PDB file of C-alpha atoms in Angstrom:
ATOM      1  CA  UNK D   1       0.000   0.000   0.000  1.00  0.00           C
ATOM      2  CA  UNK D   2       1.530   3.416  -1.122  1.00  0.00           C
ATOM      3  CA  UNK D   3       1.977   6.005   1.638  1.00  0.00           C
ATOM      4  CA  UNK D   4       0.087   8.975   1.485  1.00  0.00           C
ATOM      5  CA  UNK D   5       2.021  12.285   0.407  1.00  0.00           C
ATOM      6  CA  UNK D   6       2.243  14.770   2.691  1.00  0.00           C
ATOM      7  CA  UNK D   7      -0.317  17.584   2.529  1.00  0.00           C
ATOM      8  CA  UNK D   8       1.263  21.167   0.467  1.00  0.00           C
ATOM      9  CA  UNK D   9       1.359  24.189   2.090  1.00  0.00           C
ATOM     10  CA  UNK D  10      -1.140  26.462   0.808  1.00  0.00           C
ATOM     11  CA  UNK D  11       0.177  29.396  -1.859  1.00  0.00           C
ATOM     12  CA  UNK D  12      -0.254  33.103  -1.058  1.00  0.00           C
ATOM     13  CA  UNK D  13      -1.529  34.318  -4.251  1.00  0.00           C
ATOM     14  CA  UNK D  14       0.850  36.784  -5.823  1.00  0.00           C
ATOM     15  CA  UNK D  15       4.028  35.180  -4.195  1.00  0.00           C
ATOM     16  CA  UNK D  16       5.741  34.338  -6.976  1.00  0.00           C
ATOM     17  CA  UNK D  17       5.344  37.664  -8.426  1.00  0.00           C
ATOM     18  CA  UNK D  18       7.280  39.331  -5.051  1.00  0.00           C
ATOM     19  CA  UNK D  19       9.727  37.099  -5.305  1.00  0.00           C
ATOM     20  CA  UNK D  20      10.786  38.440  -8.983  1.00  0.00           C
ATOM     21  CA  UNK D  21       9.771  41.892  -8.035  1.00  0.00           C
ATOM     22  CA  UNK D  22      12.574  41.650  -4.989  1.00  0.00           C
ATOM     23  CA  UNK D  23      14.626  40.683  -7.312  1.00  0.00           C
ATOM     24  CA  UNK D  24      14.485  43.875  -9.421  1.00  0.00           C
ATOM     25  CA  UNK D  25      14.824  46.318  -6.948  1.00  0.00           C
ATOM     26  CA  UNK D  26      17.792  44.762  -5.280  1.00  0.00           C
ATOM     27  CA  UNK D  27      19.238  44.538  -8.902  1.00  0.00           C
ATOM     28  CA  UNK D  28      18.286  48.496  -9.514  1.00  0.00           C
ATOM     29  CA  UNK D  29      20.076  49.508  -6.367  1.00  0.00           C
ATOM     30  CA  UNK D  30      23.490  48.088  -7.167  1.00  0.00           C
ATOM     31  CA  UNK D  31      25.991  49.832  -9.730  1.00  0.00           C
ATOM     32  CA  UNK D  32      25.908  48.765 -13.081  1.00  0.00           C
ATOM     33  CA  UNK D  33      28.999  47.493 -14.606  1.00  0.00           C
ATOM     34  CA  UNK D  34      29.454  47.352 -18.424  1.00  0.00           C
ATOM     35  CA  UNK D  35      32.254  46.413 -20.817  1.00  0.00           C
ATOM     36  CA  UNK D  36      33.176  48.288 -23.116  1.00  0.00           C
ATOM     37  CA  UNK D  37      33.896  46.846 -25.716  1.00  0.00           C
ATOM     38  CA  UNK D  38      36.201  46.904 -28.009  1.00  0.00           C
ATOM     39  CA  UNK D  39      38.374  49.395 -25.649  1.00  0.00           C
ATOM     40  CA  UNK D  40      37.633  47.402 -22.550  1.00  0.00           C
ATOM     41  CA  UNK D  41      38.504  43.642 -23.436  1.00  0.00           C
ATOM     42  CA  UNK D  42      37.061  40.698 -22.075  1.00  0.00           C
ATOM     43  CA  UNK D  43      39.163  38.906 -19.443  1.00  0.00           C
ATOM     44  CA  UNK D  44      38.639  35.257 -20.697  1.00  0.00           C
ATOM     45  CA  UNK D  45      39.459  31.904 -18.639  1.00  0.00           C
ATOM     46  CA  UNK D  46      42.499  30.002 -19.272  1.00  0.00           C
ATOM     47  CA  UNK D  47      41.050  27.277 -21.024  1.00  0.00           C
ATOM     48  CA  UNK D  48      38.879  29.243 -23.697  1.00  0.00           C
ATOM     49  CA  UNK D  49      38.256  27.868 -26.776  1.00  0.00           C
ATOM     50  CA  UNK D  50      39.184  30.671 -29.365  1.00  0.00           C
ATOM     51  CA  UNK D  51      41.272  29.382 -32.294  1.00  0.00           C
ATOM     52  CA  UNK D  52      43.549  26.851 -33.319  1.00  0.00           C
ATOM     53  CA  UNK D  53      47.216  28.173 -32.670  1.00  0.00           C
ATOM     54  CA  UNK D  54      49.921  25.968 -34.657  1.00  0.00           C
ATOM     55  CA  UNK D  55      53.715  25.226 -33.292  1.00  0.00           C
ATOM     56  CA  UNK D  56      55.014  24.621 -37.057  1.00  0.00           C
ATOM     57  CA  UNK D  57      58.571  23.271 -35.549  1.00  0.00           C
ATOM     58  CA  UNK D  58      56.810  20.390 -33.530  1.00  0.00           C
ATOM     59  CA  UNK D  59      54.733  19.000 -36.585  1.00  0.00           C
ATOM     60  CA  UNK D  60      56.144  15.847 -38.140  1.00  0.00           C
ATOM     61  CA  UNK D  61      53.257  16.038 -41.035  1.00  0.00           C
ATOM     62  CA  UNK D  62      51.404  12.240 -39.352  1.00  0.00           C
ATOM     63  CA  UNK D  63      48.559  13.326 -40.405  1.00  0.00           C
ATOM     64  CA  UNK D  64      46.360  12.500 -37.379  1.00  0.00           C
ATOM     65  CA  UNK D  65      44.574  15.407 -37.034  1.00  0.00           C
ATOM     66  CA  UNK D  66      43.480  15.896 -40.605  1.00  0.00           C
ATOM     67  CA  UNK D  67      41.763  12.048 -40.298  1.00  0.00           C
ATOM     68  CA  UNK D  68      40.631  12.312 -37.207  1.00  0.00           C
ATOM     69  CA  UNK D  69      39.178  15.776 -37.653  1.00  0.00           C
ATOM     70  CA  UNK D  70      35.184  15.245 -38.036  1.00  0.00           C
ATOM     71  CA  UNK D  71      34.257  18.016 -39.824  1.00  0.00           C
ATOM     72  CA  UNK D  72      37.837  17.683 -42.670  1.00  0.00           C
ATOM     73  CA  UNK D  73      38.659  21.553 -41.909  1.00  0.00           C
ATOM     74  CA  UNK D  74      42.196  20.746 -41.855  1.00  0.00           C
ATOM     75  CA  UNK D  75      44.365  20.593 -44.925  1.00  0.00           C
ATOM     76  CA  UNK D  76      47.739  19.570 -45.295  1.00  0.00           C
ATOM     77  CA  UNK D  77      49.939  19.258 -48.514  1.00  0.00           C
ATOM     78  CA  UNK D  78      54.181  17.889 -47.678  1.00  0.00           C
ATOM     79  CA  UNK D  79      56.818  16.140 -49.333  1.00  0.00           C
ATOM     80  CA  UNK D  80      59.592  14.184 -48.654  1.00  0.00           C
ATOM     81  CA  UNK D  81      63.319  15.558 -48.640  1.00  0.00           C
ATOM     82  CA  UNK D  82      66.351  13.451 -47.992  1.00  0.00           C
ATOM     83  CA  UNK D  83      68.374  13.744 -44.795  1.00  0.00           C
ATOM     84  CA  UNK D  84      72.248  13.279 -45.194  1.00  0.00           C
ATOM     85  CA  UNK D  85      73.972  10.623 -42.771  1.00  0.00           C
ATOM     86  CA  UNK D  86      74.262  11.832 -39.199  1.00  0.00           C
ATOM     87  CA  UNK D  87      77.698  10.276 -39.284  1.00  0.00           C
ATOM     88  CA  UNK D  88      80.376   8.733 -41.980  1.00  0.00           C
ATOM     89  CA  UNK D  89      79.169   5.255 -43.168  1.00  0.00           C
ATOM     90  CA  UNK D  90      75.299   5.748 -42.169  1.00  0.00           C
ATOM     91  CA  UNK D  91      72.355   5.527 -44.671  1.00  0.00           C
ATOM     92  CA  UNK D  92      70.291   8.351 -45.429  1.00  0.00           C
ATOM     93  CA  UNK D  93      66.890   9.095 -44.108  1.00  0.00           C
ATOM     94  CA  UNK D  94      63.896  10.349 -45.482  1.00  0.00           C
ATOM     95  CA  UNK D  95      61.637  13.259 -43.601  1.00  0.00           C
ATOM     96  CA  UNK D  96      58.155  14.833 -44.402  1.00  0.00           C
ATOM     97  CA  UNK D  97      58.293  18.713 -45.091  1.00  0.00           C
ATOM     98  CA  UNK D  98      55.424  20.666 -43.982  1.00  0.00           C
ATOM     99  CA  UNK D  99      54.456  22.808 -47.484  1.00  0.00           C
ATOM    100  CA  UNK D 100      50.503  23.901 -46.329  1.00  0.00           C
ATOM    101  CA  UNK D 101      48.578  23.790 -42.820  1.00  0.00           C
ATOM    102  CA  UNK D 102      45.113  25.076 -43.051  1.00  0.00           C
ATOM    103  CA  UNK D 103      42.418  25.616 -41.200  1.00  0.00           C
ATOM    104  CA  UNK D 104      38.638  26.536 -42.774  1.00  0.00           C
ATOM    105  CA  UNK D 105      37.253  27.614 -39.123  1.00  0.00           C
ATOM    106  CA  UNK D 106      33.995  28.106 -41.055  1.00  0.00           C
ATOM    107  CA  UNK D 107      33.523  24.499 -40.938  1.00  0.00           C
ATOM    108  CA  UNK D 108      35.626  23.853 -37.365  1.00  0.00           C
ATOM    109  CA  UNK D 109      33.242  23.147 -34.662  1.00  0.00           C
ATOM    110  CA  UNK D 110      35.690  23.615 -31.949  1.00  0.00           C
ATOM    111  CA  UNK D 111      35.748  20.302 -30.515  1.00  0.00           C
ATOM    112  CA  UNK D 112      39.423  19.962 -29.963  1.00  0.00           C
ATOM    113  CA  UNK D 113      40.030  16.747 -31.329  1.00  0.00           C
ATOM    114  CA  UNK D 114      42.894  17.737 -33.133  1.00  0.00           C
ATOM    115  CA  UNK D 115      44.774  18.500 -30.097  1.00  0.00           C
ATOM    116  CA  UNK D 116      44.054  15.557 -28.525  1.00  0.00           C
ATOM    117  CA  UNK D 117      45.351  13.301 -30.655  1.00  0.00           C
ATOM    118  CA  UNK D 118      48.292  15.299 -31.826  1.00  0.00           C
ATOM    119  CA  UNK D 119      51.334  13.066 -30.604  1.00  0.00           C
ATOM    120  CA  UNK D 120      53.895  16.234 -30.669  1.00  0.00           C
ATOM    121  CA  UNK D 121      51.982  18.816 -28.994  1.00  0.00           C
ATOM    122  CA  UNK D 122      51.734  20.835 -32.016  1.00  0.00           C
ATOM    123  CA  UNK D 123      48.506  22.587 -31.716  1.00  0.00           C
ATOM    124  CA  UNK D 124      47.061  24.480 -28.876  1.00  0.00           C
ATOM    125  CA  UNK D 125      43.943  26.537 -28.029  1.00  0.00           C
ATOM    126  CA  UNK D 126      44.190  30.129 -28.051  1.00  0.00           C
ATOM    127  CA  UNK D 127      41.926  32.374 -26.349  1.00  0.00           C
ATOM    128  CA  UNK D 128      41.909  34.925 -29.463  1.00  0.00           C
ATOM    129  CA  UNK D 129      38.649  35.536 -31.018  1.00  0.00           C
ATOM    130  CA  UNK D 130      38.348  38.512 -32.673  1.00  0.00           C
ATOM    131  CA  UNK D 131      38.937  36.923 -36.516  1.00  0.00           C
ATOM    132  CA  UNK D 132      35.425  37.756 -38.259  1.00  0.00           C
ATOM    133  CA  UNK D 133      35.445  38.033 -42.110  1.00  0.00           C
ATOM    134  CA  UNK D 134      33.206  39.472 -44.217  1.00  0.00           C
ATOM    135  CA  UNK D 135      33.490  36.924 -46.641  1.00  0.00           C
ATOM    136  CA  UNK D 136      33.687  33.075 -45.892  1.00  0.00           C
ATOM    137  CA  UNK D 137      36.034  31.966 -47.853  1.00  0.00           C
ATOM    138  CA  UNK D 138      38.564  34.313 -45.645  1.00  0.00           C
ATOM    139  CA  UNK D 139      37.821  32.456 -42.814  1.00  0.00           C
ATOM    140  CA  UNK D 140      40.217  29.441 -44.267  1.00  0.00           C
ATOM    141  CA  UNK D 141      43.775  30.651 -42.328  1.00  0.00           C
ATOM    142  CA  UNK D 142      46.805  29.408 -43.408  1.00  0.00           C
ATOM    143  CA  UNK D 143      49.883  28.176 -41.057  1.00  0.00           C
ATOM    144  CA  UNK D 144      51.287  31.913 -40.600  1.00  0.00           C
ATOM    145  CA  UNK D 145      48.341  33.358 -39.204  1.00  0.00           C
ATOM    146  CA  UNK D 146      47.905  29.893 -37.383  1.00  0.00           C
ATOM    147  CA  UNK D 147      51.842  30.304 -36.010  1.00  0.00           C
ATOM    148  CA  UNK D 148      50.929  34.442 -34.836  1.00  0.00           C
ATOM    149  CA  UNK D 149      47.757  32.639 -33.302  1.00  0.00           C
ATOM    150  CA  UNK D 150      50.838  30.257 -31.002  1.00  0.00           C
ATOM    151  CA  UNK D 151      52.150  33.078 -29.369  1.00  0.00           C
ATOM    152  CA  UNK D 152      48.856  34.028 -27.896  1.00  0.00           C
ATOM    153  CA  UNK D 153      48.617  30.496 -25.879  1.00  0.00           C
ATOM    154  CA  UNK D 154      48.617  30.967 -22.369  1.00  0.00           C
ATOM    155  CA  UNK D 155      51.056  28.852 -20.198  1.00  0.00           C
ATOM    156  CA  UNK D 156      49.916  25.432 -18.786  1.00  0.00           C
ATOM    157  CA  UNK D 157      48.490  25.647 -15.140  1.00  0.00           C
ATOM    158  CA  UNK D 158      50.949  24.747 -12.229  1.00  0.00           C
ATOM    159  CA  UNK D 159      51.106  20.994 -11.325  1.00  0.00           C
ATOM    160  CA  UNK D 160      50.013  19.817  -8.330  1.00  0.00           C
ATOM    161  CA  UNK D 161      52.694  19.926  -5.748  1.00  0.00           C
ATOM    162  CA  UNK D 162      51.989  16.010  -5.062  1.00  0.00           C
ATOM    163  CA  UNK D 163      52.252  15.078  -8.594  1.00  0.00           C
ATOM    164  CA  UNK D 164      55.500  12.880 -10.309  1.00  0.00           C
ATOM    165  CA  UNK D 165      57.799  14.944 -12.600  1.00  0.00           C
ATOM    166  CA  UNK D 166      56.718  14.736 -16.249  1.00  0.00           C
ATOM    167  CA  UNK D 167      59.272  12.907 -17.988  1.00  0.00           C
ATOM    168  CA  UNK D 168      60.115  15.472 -20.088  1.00  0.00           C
ATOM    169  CA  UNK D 169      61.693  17.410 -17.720  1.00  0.00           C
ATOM    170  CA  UNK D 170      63.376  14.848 -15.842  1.00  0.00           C
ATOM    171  CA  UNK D 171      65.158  13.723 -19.413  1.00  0.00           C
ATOM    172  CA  UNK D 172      65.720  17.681 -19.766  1.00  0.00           C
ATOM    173  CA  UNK D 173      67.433  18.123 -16.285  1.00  0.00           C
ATOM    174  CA  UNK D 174      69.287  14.922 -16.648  1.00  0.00           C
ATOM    175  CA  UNK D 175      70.765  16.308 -19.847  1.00  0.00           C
ATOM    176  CA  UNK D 176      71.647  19.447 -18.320  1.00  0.00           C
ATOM    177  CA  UNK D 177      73.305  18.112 -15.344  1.00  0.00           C
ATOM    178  CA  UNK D 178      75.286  15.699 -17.722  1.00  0.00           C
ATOM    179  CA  UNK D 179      76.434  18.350 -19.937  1.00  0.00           C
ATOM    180  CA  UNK D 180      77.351  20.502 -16.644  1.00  0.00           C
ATOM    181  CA  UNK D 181      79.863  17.381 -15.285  1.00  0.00           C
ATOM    182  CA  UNK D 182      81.077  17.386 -18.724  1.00  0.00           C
ATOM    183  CA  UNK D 183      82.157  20.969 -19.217  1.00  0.00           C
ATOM    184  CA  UNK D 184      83.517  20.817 -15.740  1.00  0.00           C
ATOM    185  CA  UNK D 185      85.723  18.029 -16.698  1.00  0.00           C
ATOM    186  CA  UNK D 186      86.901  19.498 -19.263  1.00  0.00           C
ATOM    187  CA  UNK D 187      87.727  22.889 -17.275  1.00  0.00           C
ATOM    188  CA  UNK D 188      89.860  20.603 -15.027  1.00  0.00           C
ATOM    189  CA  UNK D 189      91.843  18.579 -17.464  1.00  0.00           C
ATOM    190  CA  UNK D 190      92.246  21.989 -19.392  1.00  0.00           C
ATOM    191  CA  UNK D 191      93.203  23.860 -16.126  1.00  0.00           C
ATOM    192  CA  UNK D 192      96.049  20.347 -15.314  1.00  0.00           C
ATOM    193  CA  UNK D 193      97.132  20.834 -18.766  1.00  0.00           C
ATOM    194  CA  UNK D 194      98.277  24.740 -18.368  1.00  0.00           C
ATOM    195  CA  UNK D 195     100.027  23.700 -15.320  1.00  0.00           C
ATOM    196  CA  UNK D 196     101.666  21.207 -16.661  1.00  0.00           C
ATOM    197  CA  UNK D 197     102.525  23.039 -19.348  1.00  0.00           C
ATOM    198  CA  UNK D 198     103.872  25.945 -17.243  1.00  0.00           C
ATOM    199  CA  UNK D 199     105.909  23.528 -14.982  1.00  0.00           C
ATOM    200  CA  UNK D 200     107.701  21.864 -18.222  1.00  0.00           C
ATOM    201  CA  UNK D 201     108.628  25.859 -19.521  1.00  0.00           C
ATOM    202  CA  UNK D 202     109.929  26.473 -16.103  1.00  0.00           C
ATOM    203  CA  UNK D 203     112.151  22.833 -16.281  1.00  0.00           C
ATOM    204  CA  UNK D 204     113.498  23.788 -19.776  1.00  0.00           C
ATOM    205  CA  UNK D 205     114.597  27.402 -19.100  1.00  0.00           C
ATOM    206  CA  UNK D 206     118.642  27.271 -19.143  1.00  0.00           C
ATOM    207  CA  UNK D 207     119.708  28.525 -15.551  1.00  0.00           C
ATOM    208  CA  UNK D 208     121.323  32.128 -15.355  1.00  0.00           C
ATOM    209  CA  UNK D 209     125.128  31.732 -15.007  1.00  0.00           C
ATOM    210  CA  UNK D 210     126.990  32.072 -11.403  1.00  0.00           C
ATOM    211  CA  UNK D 211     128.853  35.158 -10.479  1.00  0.00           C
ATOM    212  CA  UNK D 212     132.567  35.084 -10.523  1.00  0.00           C
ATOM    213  CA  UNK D 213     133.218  35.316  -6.089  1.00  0.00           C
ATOM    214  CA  UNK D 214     136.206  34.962  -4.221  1.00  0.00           C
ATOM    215  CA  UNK D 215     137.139  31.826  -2.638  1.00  0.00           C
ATOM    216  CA  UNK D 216     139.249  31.184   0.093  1.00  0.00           C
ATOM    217  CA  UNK D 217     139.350  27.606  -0.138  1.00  0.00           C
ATOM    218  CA  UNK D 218     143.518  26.423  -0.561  1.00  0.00           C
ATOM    219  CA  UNK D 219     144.816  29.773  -1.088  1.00  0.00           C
ATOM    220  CA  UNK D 220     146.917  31.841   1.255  1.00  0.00           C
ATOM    221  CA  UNK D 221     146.242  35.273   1.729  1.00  0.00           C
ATOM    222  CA  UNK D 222     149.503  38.093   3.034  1.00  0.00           C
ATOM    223  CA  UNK D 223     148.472  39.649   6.607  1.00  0.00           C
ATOM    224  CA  UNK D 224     148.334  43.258   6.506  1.00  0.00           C
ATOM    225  CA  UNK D 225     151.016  45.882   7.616  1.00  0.00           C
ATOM    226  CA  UNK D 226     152.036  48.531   8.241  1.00  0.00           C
ATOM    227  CA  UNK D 227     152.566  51.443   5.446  1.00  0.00           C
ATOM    228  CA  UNK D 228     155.529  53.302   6.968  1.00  0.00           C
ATOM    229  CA  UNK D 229     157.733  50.548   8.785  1.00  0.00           C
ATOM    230  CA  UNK D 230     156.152  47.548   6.753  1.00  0.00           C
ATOM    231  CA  UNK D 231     155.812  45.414   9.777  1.00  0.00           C
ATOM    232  CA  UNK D 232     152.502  43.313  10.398  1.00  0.00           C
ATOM    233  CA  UNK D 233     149.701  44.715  12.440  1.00  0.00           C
ATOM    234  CA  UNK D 234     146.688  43.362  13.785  1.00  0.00           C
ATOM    235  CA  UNK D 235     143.760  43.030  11.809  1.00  0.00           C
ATOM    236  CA  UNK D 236     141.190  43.070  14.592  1.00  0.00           C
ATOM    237  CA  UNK D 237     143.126  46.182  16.245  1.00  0.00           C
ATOM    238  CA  UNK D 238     145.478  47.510  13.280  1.00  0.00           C
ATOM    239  CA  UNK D 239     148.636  48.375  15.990  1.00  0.00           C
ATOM    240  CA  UNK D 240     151.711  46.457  14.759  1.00  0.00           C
ATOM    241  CA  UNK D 241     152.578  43.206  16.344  1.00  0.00           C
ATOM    242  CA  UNK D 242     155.423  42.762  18.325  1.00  0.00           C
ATOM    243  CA  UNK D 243     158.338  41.030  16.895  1.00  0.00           C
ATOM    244  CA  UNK D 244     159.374  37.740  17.862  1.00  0.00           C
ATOM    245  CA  UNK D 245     162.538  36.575  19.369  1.00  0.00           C
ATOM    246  CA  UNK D 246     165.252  35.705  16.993  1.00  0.00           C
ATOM    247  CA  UNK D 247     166.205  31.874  17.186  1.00  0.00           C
ATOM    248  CA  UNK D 248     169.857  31.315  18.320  1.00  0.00           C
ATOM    249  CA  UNK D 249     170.420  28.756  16.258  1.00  0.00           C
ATOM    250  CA  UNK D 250     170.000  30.782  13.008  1.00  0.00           C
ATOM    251  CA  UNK D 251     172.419  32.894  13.916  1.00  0.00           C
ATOM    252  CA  UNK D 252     175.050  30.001  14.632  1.00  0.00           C
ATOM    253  CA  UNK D 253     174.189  28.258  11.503  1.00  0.00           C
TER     254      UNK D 253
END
């Protein structure tokens, strides 16, 4: 057996109409504030849908987005160039140059498939919208109004402090800190090989030659004397020394 619903309150004729009537006045009261535009432009959200910006250097001409595109706005024309040997002995390669990248945004229905499935983040929404033609076939833009359209793109919001480090940038700062131990290597073996360099000049340079100085060593020198009676003197005190006793014995012999 269903239960009975409860009973409804009873409506005050006219209710409704207070209600909206509230409504306006409170809205009358408050300031009014209008746009103007064009000299006062919109501030748009981050993630607004505008036009298709293309980052020409990223596209490797796969084609995705033209076939996956359900409108077919997107047309792309390329050919193939070939790429000398990266080193002596290698084959040569074969590479798809971009020639055309259009898109007819008179057909595009802005549902950002494209960017999805683009493998090497080459397009990007850009929050510029102010592109109206007065005739439709003008609103087909090729890739240089598509690459001015790139530089518009905001920046990608700030990861979540809790989130892993994309790869990209973990291969990026692994490079970097490779290429840092590398050049400081080299500094070192560069700075070793000036010093060695400077120690082998200062082996090799000939030795000055050794002043000519007086040597005492097995010679015999004449004690000084005395100018006027020629006798010897002291050299500590310069007063002549006294004579010595004459030996006997030279006189006998």
């Amino acid at each position: 057996m269903a239960e009975p619903l409860p009973p409804t309150r009873p409506r005050i004729p006219g209710s409704g109409l207070a209600k909206g009537l509230a409504v306006t006045l409170r809205t009358m009261t408050k300031k009014t504030v209008t746009a103007q535009y064009p000299d006062a432009q919109p501030e748009l959200p981050p993630r607004s849908r505008g036009v298709i910006g293309l980052f020409e250097e990223n596209c490797t001409v796969c084609m995705l987005c033209a076939r996956e595109c359900p409108d077919w706005c997107i047309y792309i024309d390329s050919h193939k160039e070939t790429v000398p040997p990266a080193a002596p002995g290698g084959r040569e390669r074969s590479r798809n140059v971009l020639d055309r990248f259009a898109i007819d945004f008179s057909l595009c229905m802005y549902c950002g498939i494209c960017i999805e499935v683009c493998p090497f983040d080459a397009l990007f929404w850009s929050p510029e919208f102010e592109y109206a033609e007065t005739d439709i076939h003008e609103l087909t833009h090729e890739r240089d109004k598509l690459r001015e359209w790139m530089w518009t793109v905001p920046a990608p919001p700030a990861l979540d402090p809790g989130a892993e480090e994309p790869k990209e940038l973990a291969a990026a700062r692994k490079t970097a800190d490779k290429l840092a131990a590398e050049a400081a290597t080299a500094a070192e073996a560069a700075e070793a090989a000036e010093l060695a360099a400077q120690t082998a000049d200062q082996a090799v340079q000939p030795e000055p030659p050794a002043r000519d100085t007086p040597t005492t060593t097995g010679t015999t020198t004449d004690p000084p004397t005395d100018p006027t009676t020629g006798t010897p003197t002291d050299p500590t005190t310069g007063t002549p020394e006294p004579s010595k006793p004459s030996d006997p014995q030279d006189g006998a012999s």
